[in-house]
Amino acid sequence: MPATVVVGTQWGDEGKGKLTDLIAKEMQLVVRYQGGHNAGHTLVVDGESFALQLVPSGVLYDHITPVIGNGVVVDPFVLLAEIATLEAKGVDCSRLRVSGNAHLILPYHQELDRLTERYLGKNKLGTTKRGIGPAYADKAMRVGIRVQDLLDADIFREKLTAVLVDKNKVFARVYNRLPEDADELADRVLTEVAPALEPYIADTVSLVHDSLEAGQNVLFEGAQATFLDLDHGTYPFVTSSNPVAGGACTGAGVGPRYIQRVVGIAKAYVTRVGAGPFPTELFDSVGDHLVEVGREFGTNTGRRRRPGWFDAVMLRQAVRLNSLSELAITKLDILDALETLQVCVAYDVNGVRHDHLPYHQSDLHAATPIYETLPGWGCDLTGVTERHQLPAAAVQYLEFLEQQVGVPITYVGVGPGREQFVHFSDAG
Ligand code: IMP
């Protein structure tokens, strides 16, 4: 009954979808445990690109049951649209299961996300404006509406009407907006989405436990990443859930004893979308090169991602926060044309060296990276499939990262395709 967690170790967009897809072969269940459609996984299978937001990537395998766990916030309109798109491409989504305990994102959450960002002005967080924060806030305030409420029209209508009394006061008095009509929205949800989603709604805790008890392999798939974690990220420039590996326990309903393997995903460099501190950020032509060659624009929002060098200080912290057993490095090929590469091995904060992430965020804002420079390899890695085919400089770079971070690098991604990866070291 082994369970594996796949978790992003930087600020998201590390290519978790590709790695998840790669190890999904051995899995029977793939469970998303947090986040919502702020996530965007792109998978390239046989030259065809699949952009997934809510549906776990395991959906592309016939033998896998993809599960949306209780920790996820679900926009039911988006979920249905995603299912329709996948089905139109020939992907069978009938095995998908959605936790009845997951909370719904409804249009007023998205409106509140847009309005709060607008009114924060220059202090805005740069959210995806998908309503993620307001939906999790309602969950914590105990006024959220859950997926299971779709199964009872009277309960759904009653809860929606109650919560909109308060929201409409905020819309009218704080933001000078028109109120949301509870009956109209209830009619829309109850006719357009509730019947269509009903077959997918399930007791996913039992599903996960039945699977683990039957000795099946279960994969918990995180969205966003360690430094966007509500507790451990660069608060307030974070998302409103817990992407760290421990989030799999609460977001799927299992205890930590089941989790045997935690795979951290890191890009060979770093990107970040939205505001917040970023010690190794590049503002020069190398940064532009990474964005251009790495196609660093949001899958979801189209925003340009901020680029930077690999930061081993962050990764050491990610090892601690997630109990990483191994690391997968993605997009190594994006560094192909660079003559030299820099890796941040420590921070200088007002003359003091920090090998670990400073706990006070003002120190992180003041951190200057201490870099080690390594040679580039100057050739195309996209066709490499075996470790021995890697040029010496690429091996040196990867071994340096292993030594700096302290966990083995098991997989290395060298292109977007399913087959474009190299097995580098064995898991420790
Ligand atoms: P929210 O999750 O939409 O509330 O956005 C909060 C922060 O998380 C913003 O900086 C977003 O850019 C960032 N964020 C949310 N989802 C992702 C993701 O999937 N990849 C990268 N950044 C993300």
Short mmCIF file of C-alpha atoms and ligand atoms in Angstrom, two decimals:
data_model
loop_
_atom_site.label_atom_id
_atom_site.label_comp_id
_atom_site.label_asym_id
_atom_site.label_seq_id
_atom_site.Cartn_x
_atom_site.Cartn_y
_atom_site.Cartn_z
CA MET A 1 0.00 0.00 0.00
CA PRO A 2 2.67 2.50 -0.95
CA ALA A 3 1.76 6.10 -1.59
CA THR A 4 3.86 8.63 -3.47
CA VAL A 5 3.58 12.42 -3.40
CA VAL A 6 4.72 14.62 -6.25
CA VAL A 7 5.35 18.18 -5.13
CA GLY A 8 6.71 21.36 -6.73
CA THR A 9 9.77 22.67 -4.91
CA GLN A 10 9.97 26.23 -6.22
CA TRP A 11 7.20 28.71 -7.14
CA GLY A 12 5.21 26.48 -9.45
CA ASP A 13 5.31 25.56 -13.14
CA GLU A 14 8.14 23.08 -12.55
CA GLY A 15 6.59 20.55 -14.91
CA LYS A 16 4.88 18.37 -12.31
CA GLY A 17 2.38 17.17 -14.89
CA LYS A 18 5.03 15.59 -17.04
CA LEU A 19 6.69 13.77 -14.13
CA THR A 20 3.32 12.68 -12.77
CA ASP A 21 2.46 11.35 -16.19
CA LEU A 22 5.77 9.50 -16.31
CA ILE A 23 5.35 7.65 -13.03
CA ALA A 24 1.60 7.27 -13.46
CA LYS A 25 2.18 4.03 -15.35
CA GLU A 26 2.76 2.27 -12.01
CA MET A 27 -0.23 3.90 -10.31
CA GLN A 28 -3.86 2.87 -9.95
CA LEU A 29 -5.10 6.10 -8.40
CA VAL A 30 -3.91 9.67 -9.00
CA VAL A 31 -5.30 12.16 -6.48
CA ARG A 32 -5.15 15.97 -6.61
CA TYR A 33 -5.07 17.23 -3.02
CA GLN A 34 -5.22 21.04 -3.11
CA GLY A 35 -5.54 24.12 -5.28
CA GLY A 36 -8.01 24.60 -8.06
CA HIS A 37 -7.98 25.80 -11.64
CA ASN A 38 -5.19 28.23 -10.80
CA ALA A 39 -3.01 25.26 -11.75
CA GLY A 40 -2.19 24.42 -15.33
CA HIS A 41 -0.45 21.22 -16.42
CA THR A 42 0.54 20.80 -20.03
CA LEU A 43 1.21 17.29 -21.23
CA VAL A 44 2.42 16.43 -24.70
CA VAL A 45 1.40 12.93 -25.77
CA ASP A 46 2.20 11.73 -29.31
CA GLY A 47 2.64 15.35 -30.36
CA GLU A 48 -0.78 16.33 -29.02
CA SER A 49 -0.89 18.90 -26.22
CA PHE A 50 -3.27 18.49 -23.27
CA ALA A 51 -3.77 21.46 -20.94
CA LEU A 52 -5.22 20.25 -17.65
CA GLN A 53 -6.39 22.51 -14.85
CA LEU A 54 -8.49 20.41 -12.50
CA VAL A 55 -8.55 16.87 -13.82
CA PRO A 56 -5.53 14.90 -12.51
CA SER A 57 -3.01 14.00 -15.22
CA GLY A 58 -3.56 10.26 -14.68
CA VAL A 59 -6.76 10.63 -16.73
CA LEU A 60 -4.69 9.94 -19.85
CA TYR A 61 -4.13 6.33 -18.71
CA ASP A 62 -7.01 3.88 -19.00
CA HIS A 63 -5.99 1.92 -15.89
CA ILE A 64 -6.00 4.97 -13.58
CA THR A 65 -8.82 6.40 -11.51
CA PRO A 66 -8.25 10.16 -11.38
CA VAL A 67 -9.51 11.69 -8.14
CA ILE A 68 -10.14 15.29 -7.10
CA GLY A 69 -9.66 15.23 -3.34
CA ASN A 70 -11.47 17.12 -0.58
CA GLY A 71 -8.66 19.69 -0.35
CA VAL A 72 -9.29 21.01 -3.87
CA VAL A 73 -11.55 23.98 -4.66
CA VAL A 74 -13.68 23.17 -7.69
CA ASP A 75 -15.22 25.57 -10.16
CA PRO A 76 -17.97 23.28 -11.47
CA PHE A 77 -18.33 25.17 -14.76
CA VAL A 78 -14.60 24.90 -15.45
CA LEU A 79 -14.54 21.22 -14.49
CA LEU A 80 -17.35 20.37 -16.88
CA ALA A 81 -15.74 22.36 -19.68
CA GLU A 82 -12.44 20.55 -19.10
CA ILE A 83 -14.15 17.16 -19.15
CA ALA A 84 -15.90 18.13 -22.41
CA THR A 85 -12.60 19.22 -24.02
CA LEU A 86 -10.85 16.02 -22.98
CA GLU A 87 -13.72 13.83 -24.18
CA ALA A 88 -13.72 15.68 -27.51
CA LYS A 89 -10.05 14.67 -27.89
CA GLY A 90 -10.99 11.06 -27.22
CA VAL A 91 -9.97 10.93 -23.53
CA ASP A 92 -12.44 8.91 -21.46
CA CYS A 93 -13.22 10.83 -18.23
CA SER A 94 -15.86 8.44 -16.90
CA ARG A 95 -13.48 7.14 -14.19
CA LEU A 96 -13.01 10.61 -12.69
CA ARG A 97 -14.18 10.98 -9.09
CA VAL A 98 -14.69 14.24 -7.20
CA SER A 99 -14.82 14.44 -3.42
CA GLY A 100 -18.19 15.48 -2.05
CA ASN A 101 -16.25 17.39 0.62
CA ALA A 102 -14.37 19.58 -1.86
CA HIS A 103 -15.52 23.20 -1.82
CA LEU A 104 -17.04 24.97 -4.79
CA ILE A 105 -15.71 28.09 -6.44
CA LEU A 106 -18.71 30.11 -7.59
CA PRO A 107 -18.80 33.32 -9.68
CA TYR A 108 -18.84 35.60 -6.63
CA HIS A 109 -15.49 34.16 -5.48
CA GLN A 110 -13.92 35.13 -8.78
CA GLU A 111 -15.47 38.59 -8.64
CA LEU A 112 -14.12 39.07 -5.10
CA ASP A 113 -10.65 37.89 -6.19
CA ARG A 114 -10.64 40.45 -9.04
CA LEU A 115 -11.94 43.24 -6.82
CA THR A 116 -9.53 42.66 -3.91
CA GLU A 117 -6.59 42.57 -6.31
CA ARG A 118 -7.75 45.78 -7.98
CA TYR A 119 -8.22 47.58 -4.67
CA LEU A 120 -4.82 46.44 -3.37
CA GLY A 121 -3.31 48.52 -6.19
CA LYS A 122 0.48 48.33 -6.16
CA ASN A 123 0.31 45.90 -3.21
CA LYS A 124 -1.60 43.32 -5.22
CA LEU A 125 -0.50 39.70 -4.97
CA GLY A 126 -0.78 38.91 -8.65
CA THR A 127 -3.28 36.09 -8.12
CA THR A 128 -4.67 34.10 -11.02
CA LYS A 129 -8.08 35.75 -10.31
CA ARG A 130 -9.72 32.34 -10.33
CA GLY A 131 -11.42 32.87 -6.97
CA ILE A 132 -9.05 30.54 -5.11
CA GLY A 133 -8.39 32.75 -2.06
CA PRO A 134 -12.04 33.78 -1.52
CA ALA A 135 -13.22 30.14 -1.82
CA TYR A 136 -10.69 28.89 0.75
CA ALA A 137 -11.56 31.88 2.95
CA ASP A 138 -15.23 30.83 2.90
CA LYS A 139 -14.21 27.28 3.76
CA ALA A 140 -12.28 28.54 6.80
CA MET A 141 -15.18 30.87 7.71
CA ARG A 142 -17.50 27.85 7.47
CA VAL A 143 -19.74 29.46 4.89
CA GLY A 144 -18.42 27.50 1.93
CA ILE A 145 -20.63 25.39 -0.30
CA ARG A 146 -19.42 21.88 -0.96
CA VAL A 147 -19.63 19.63 -3.99
CA GLN A 148 -22.02 17.33 -2.09
CA ASP A 149 -24.46 20.25 -1.75
CA LEU A 150 -25.05 19.96 -5.50
CA LEU A 151 -26.87 16.70 -4.76
CA ASP A 152 -29.62 18.39 -2.77
CA ALA A 153 -31.26 21.34 -4.52
CA ASP A 154 -32.97 22.67 -1.38
CA ILE A 155 -29.79 22.64 0.70
CA PHE A 156 -27.81 24.21 -2.14
CA ARG A 157 -30.35 27.01 -2.60
CA GLU A 158 -30.59 27.64 1.14
CA LYS A 159 -26.81 27.84 1.65
CA LEU A 160 -26.31 30.03 -1.39
CA THR A 161 -29.06 32.42 -0.34
CA ALA A 162 -27.59 32.69 3.17
CA VAL A 163 -24.03 33.31 2.04
CA LEU A 164 -25.03 35.85 -0.59
CA VAL A 165 -26.71 38.09 1.98
CA ASP A 166 -23.30 38.83 3.40
CA LYS A 167 -21.43 38.87 0.07
CA ASN A 168 -23.97 41.25 -1.47
CA LYS A 169 -23.48 43.72 1.37
CA VAL A 170 -19.77 43.68 0.61
CA PHE A 171 -20.37 44.04 -3.15
CA ALA A 172 -22.73 46.99 -2.63
CA ARG A 173 -21.15 48.86 0.27
CA VAL A 174 -17.44 48.18 -0.19
CA TYR A 175 -17.10 47.81 -3.93
CA ASN A 176 -20.15 49.65 -5.26
CA ARG A 177 -21.16 46.61 -7.32
CA LEU A 178 -24.49 45.09 -8.25
CA PRO A 179 -25.62 42.18 -6.06
CA GLU A 180 -25.45 38.56 -7.21
CA ASP A 181 -28.97 37.15 -7.56
CA ALA A 182 -29.16 33.99 -5.41
CA ASP A 183 -32.12 32.45 -7.24
CA GLU A 184 -30.66 33.07 -10.66
CA LEU A 185 -27.28 31.59 -9.71
CA ALA A 186 -28.93 28.62 -7.95
CA ASP A 187 -31.05 27.91 -11.06
CA ARG A 188 -27.99 28.08 -13.27
CA VAL A 189 -25.88 25.78 -11.11
CA LEU A 190 -28.71 23.32 -10.44
CA THR A 191 -29.63 22.97 -14.11
CA GLU A 192 -26.34 23.52 -15.94
CA VAL A 193 -23.87 21.70 -13.71
CA ALA A 194 -25.37 19.67 -10.86
CA PRO A 195 -26.91 16.87 -12.98
CA ALA A 196 -23.84 16.65 -15.21
CA LEU A 197 -21.43 16.43 -12.26
CA GLU A 198 -23.50 14.00 -10.20
CA PRO A 199 -22.01 10.80 -11.66
CA TYR A 200 -18.52 11.92 -10.69
CA ILE A 201 -19.27 12.84 -7.05
CA ALA A 202 -18.00 10.22 -4.59
CA ASP A 203 -16.69 9.36 -1.15
CA THR A 204 -13.07 9.72 -2.21
CA VAL A 205 -11.66 8.98 1.26
CA SER A 206 -13.07 5.45 1.02
CA LEU A 207 -11.86 5.20 -2.56
CA VAL A 208 -8.29 6.10 -1.56
CA HIS A 209 -8.30 3.77 1.47
CA ASP A 210 -9.83 0.84 -0.42
CA SER A 211 -7.12 1.27 -3.00
CA LEU A 212 -4.29 1.49 -0.44
CA GLU A 213 -5.64 -1.48 1.50
CA ALA A 214 -5.81 -3.51 -1.72
CA GLY A 215 -2.06 -2.89 -2.11
CA GLN A 216 -2.46 -0.55 -5.06
CA ASN A 217 -0.10 2.32 -5.83
CA VAL A 218 -1.55 5.74 -5.14
CA LEU A 219 -0.09 9.00 -6.34
CA PHE A 220 -0.90 12.30 -4.66
CA GLU A 221 -0.43 15.12 -7.11
CA GLY A 222 0.26 18.59 -5.72
CA ALA A 223 -0.51 21.79 -7.57
CA GLN A 224 1.39 25.08 -7.22
CA ALA A 225 4.49 24.54 -5.09
CA THR A 226 6.37 24.65 -1.80
CA PHE A 227 7.09 28.39 -1.81
CA LEU A 228 3.48 29.21 -2.69
CA ASP A 229 2.34 27.24 0.39
CA LEU A 230 0.05 29.22 2.68
CA ASP A 231 2.13 28.31 5.76
CA HIS A 232 5.63 27.86 4.39
CA GLY A 233 5.75 30.07 1.32
CA THR A 234 6.68 33.71 0.91
CA TYR A 235 3.51 34.97 2.64
CA PRO A 236 1.41 36.90 1.60
CA PHE A 237 2.65 36.17 -1.94
CA VAL A 238 1.31 32.62 -1.77
CA THR A 239 -1.71 30.62 -2.72
CA SER A 240 -4.40 29.82 -0.14
CA SER A 241 -3.75 26.09 0.30
CA ASN A 242 -0.95 23.71 1.35
CA PRO A 243 0.93 22.31 -1.65
CA VAL A 244 3.66 20.82 0.63
CA ALA A 245 3.65 17.03 0.88
CA GLY A 246 1.82 17.13 4.22
CA GLY A 247 -1.09 18.75 2.40
CA ALA A 248 -1.70 15.39 0.73
CA CYS A 249 -2.75 13.97 4.10
CA THR A 250 -5.40 16.58 4.84
CA GLY A 251 -6.36 17.17 1.22
CA ALA A 252 -6.98 13.50 0.45
CA GLY A 253 -7.80 12.05 3.87
CA VAL A 254 -4.84 9.79 4.68
CA GLY A 255 -2.41 9.70 7.59
CA PRO A 256 1.32 10.27 7.02
CA ARG A 257 2.19 6.60 7.63
CA TYR A 258 1.07 5.70 4.11
CA ILE A 259 3.46 8.03 2.35
CA GLN A 260 6.66 6.26 1.39
CA ARG A 261 8.05 8.34 -1.42
CA VAL A 262 8.08 12.11 -1.95
CA VAL A 263 9.32 13.30 -5.33
CA GLY A 264 10.21 16.98 -5.54
CA ILE A 265 10.10 18.64 -8.93
CA ALA A 266 12.47 21.49 -9.71
CA LYS A 267 13.26 23.29 -12.89
CA ALA A 268 16.96 23.49 -13.83
CA TYR A 269 16.48 27.23 -13.23
CA VAL A 270 13.65 29.07 -11.41
CA THR A 271 10.54 30.96 -12.45
CA ARG A 272 7.89 32.79 -10.51
CA VAL A 273 4.55 34.31 -11.58
CA GLY A 274 3.03 37.16 -9.63
CA ALA A 275 4.61 39.33 -6.96
CA GLY A 276 6.93 38.40 -4.08
CA PRO A 277 10.61 38.04 -3.18
CA PHE A 278 12.89 36.16 -5.59
CA PRO A 279 16.61 36.36 -4.66
CA THR A 280 18.03 34.84 -7.88
CA GLU A 281 15.78 36.78 -10.27
CA LEU A 282 17.43 37.78 -13.56
CA PHE A 283 16.64 41.09 -15.23
CA ASP A 284 19.15 40.73 -18.06
CA SER A 285 19.42 39.05 -21.46
CA VAL A 286 20.00 35.63 -19.83
CA GLY A 287 16.61 36.01 -18.14
CA ASP A 288 15.00 36.93 -21.46
CA HIS A 289 16.68 33.91 -23.04
CA LEU A 290 15.25 31.57 -20.37
CA VAL A 291 11.76 33.02 -20.85
CA GLU A 292 11.95 32.79 -24.62
CA VAL A 293 13.54 29.35 -24.99
CA GLY A 294 11.65 27.93 -22.02
CA ARG A 295 8.33 29.41 -23.24
CA GLU A 296 7.82 30.80 -19.77
CA PHE A 297 4.33 32.17 -20.12
CA GLY A 298 1.48 30.93 -17.89
CA THR A 299 -0.47 27.95 -19.26
CA ASN A 300 -3.46 29.48 -17.63
CA THR A 301 -3.16 33.25 -17.58
CA GLY A 302 -0.57 33.83 -20.33
CA ARG A 303 1.50 35.99 -17.97
CA ARG A 304 5.27 36.22 -18.50
CA ARG A 305 7.04 34.32 -15.76
CA ARG A 306 9.93 35.96 -13.89
CA PRO A 307 13.16 33.99 -14.54
CA GLY A 308 16.18 33.31 -12.30
CA TRP A 309 19.10 30.98 -11.58
CA PHE A 310 18.70 27.69 -9.68
CA ASP A 311 18.55 28.40 -5.95
CA ALA A 312 19.96 25.60 -3.77
CA VAL A 313 19.01 27.45 -0.56
CA MET A 314 15.33 27.19 -1.47
CA LEU A 315 15.74 23.57 -2.45
CA ARG A 316 17.36 22.65 0.87
CA GLN A 317 14.32 24.16 2.58
CA ALA A 318 12.01 22.26 0.22
CA VAL A 319 13.78 19.01 1.18
CA ARG A 320 13.00 19.75 4.83
CA LEU A 321 9.42 20.91 4.37
CA ASN A 322 8.41 17.95 2.22
CA SER A 323 10.78 15.19 3.45
CA LEU A 324 11.84 14.79 -0.17
CA SER A 325 13.21 11.37 -0.97
CA GLU A 326 14.33 12.37 -4.46
CA LEU A 327 14.35 15.18 -6.95
CA ALA A 328 13.35 15.37 -10.61
CA ILE A 329 14.94 18.18 -12.62
CA THR A 330 12.93 19.49 -15.55
CA LYS A 331 13.77 21.63 -18.58
CA LEU A 332 17.52 21.02 -18.45
CA ASP A 333 17.59 21.49 -22.25
CA ILE A 334 16.58 25.15 -21.83
CA LEU A 335 20.13 25.80 -20.56
CA ASP A 336 21.71 24.21 -23.68
CA ALA A 337 22.96 27.41 -25.31
CA LEU A 338 24.32 29.15 -22.20
CA GLU A 339 28.12 29.40 -21.92
CA THR A 340 28.21 29.46 -18.13
CA LEU A 341 25.62 28.64 -15.48
CA GLN A 342 25.21 30.00 -12.00
CA VAL A 343 23.81 28.21 -8.99
CA CYS A 344 22.96 30.05 -5.79
CA VAL A 345 24.58 28.11 -2.93
CA ALA A 346 23.91 30.55 -0.05
CA TYR A 347 22.57 34.05 0.64
CA ASP A 348 24.41 37.06 1.93
CA VAL A 349 22.07 39.02 4.21
CA ASN A 350 23.67 42.26 5.38
CA GLY A 351 27.12 40.63 5.50
CA VAL A 352 25.97 37.36 7.13
CA ARG A 353 26.07 34.09 5.16
CA HIS A 354 22.87 31.99 5.24
CA ASP A 355 23.01 28.39 4.01
CA HIS A 356 19.36 27.92 4.95
CA LEU A 357 16.36 30.05 4.18
CA PRO A 358 16.17 32.96 6.65
CA TYR A 359 12.92 32.73 8.58
CA HIS A 360 12.29 36.48 8.56
CA GLN A 361 10.98 37.62 5.22
CA SER A 362 12.72 41.00 5.42
CA ASP A 363 15.99 39.02 5.31
CA LEU A 364 14.78 37.21 2.22
CA HIS A 365 14.01 40.55 0.57
CA ALA A 366 17.53 41.73 1.47
CA ALA A 367 19.25 38.48 0.42
CA THR A 368 22.00 38.66 -2.21
CA PRO A 369 22.76 35.29 -3.80
CA ILE A 370 26.23 33.80 -3.42
CA TYR A 371 26.82 32.00 -6.72
CA GLU A 372 29.06 29.20 -7.92
CA THR A 373 29.72 29.32 -11.65
CA LEU A 374 29.72 26.14 -13.71
CA PRO A 375 30.46 25.57 -17.41
CA GLY A 376 27.61 25.13 -19.88
CA TRP A 377 27.58 22.19 -22.34
CA GLY A 378 26.79 24.05 -25.53
CA CYS A 379 24.89 21.27 -27.30
CA ASP A 380 21.34 20.04 -27.82
CA LEU A 381 20.15 17.65 -25.09
CA THR A 382 16.66 17.08 -26.44
CA GLY A 383 17.51 13.71 -28.01
CA VAL A 384 19.37 12.31 -24.97
CA THR A 385 17.68 9.34 -23.32
CA GLU A 386 20.52 7.72 -21.31
CA ARG A 387 22.77 9.17 -18.61
CA HIS A 388 25.93 8.13 -20.47
CA GLN A 389 24.88 10.27 -23.46
CA LEU A 390 24.89 13.44 -21.36
CA PRO A 391 27.91 15.74 -21.93
CA ALA A 392 30.35 15.93 -19.00
CA ALA A 393 29.33 19.52 -18.17
CA ALA A 394 25.65 18.52 -17.86
CA VAL A 395 26.57 15.64 -15.54
CA GLN A 396 28.74 18.05 -13.53
CA TYR A 397 25.83 20.50 -13.24
CA LEU A 398 23.41 17.80 -12.06
CA GLU A 399 25.89 16.24 -9.63
CA PHE A 400 26.58 19.70 -8.23
CA LEU A 401 22.85 20.19 -7.62
CA GLU A 402 22.61 16.77 -5.94
CA GLN A 403 25.51 17.62 -3.66
CA GLN A 404 24.09 21.06 -2.83
CA VAL A 405 20.56 19.88 -2.18
CA GLY A 406 21.37 16.56 -0.53
CA VAL A 407 18.96 14.22 -2.35
CA PRO A 408 19.45 12.14 -5.49
CA ILE A 409 18.19 13.38 -8.85
CA THR A 410 16.28 10.45 -10.28
CA TYR A 411 14.77 11.95 -13.44
CA VAL A 412 15.95 14.73 -15.73
CA GLY A 413 13.59 16.27 -18.30
CA VAL A 414 15.18 17.27 -21.62
CA GLY A 415 12.10 18.24 -23.64
CA PRO A 416 8.32 18.47 -23.45
CA GLY A 417 7.53 15.00 -24.86
CA ARG A 418 6.59 12.02 -22.71
CA GLU A 419 9.73 10.15 -23.78
CA GLN A 420 12.16 13.09 -23.35
CA PHE A 421 13.73 12.28 -19.99
CA VAL A 422 16.86 10.65 -18.60
CA HIS A 423 17.10 8.37 -15.59
CA PHE A 424 20.03 9.97 -13.70
CA SER A 425 20.58 8.46 -10.21
CA ASP A 426 18.81 5.79 -8.22
CA ALA A 427 16.51 6.87 -5.41
CA GLY A 428 18.33 6.95 -2.05
P1 IMP B 1 -3.91 32.33 -6.45
O1 IMP B 1 -3.52 30.91 -6.22
O2 IMP B 1 -4.67 32.55 -7.72
O3 IMP B 1 -4.60 32.92 -5.26
O4 IMP B 1 -2.56 33.18 -6.63
C1 IMP B 1 -1.63 33.36 -5.56
C2 IMP B 1 -0.19 33.31 -6.07
O5 IMP B 1 0.10 31.99 -6.51
C3 IMP B 1 0.08 34.22 -7.28
O6 IMP B 1 1.42 34.70 -7.18
C4 IMP B 1 -0.03 33.28 -8.46
O7 IMP B 1 0.73 33.71 -9.57
C5 IMP B 1 0.57 32.01 -7.85
N1 IMP B 1 0.08 30.79 -8.51
C6 IMP B 1 -1.12 30.18 -8.34
N2 IMP B 1 -1.20 29.06 -9.08
C7 IMP B 1 -0.02 28.95 -9.71
C8 IMP B 1 0.52 27.96 -10.59
O8 IMP B 1 -0.10 26.93 -10.92
N3 IMP B 1 1.78 28.20 -11.04
C9 IMP B 1 2.52 29.28 -10.65
N4 IMP B 1 2.06 30.22 -9.82
C10 IMP B 1 0.80 30.04 -9.35
#
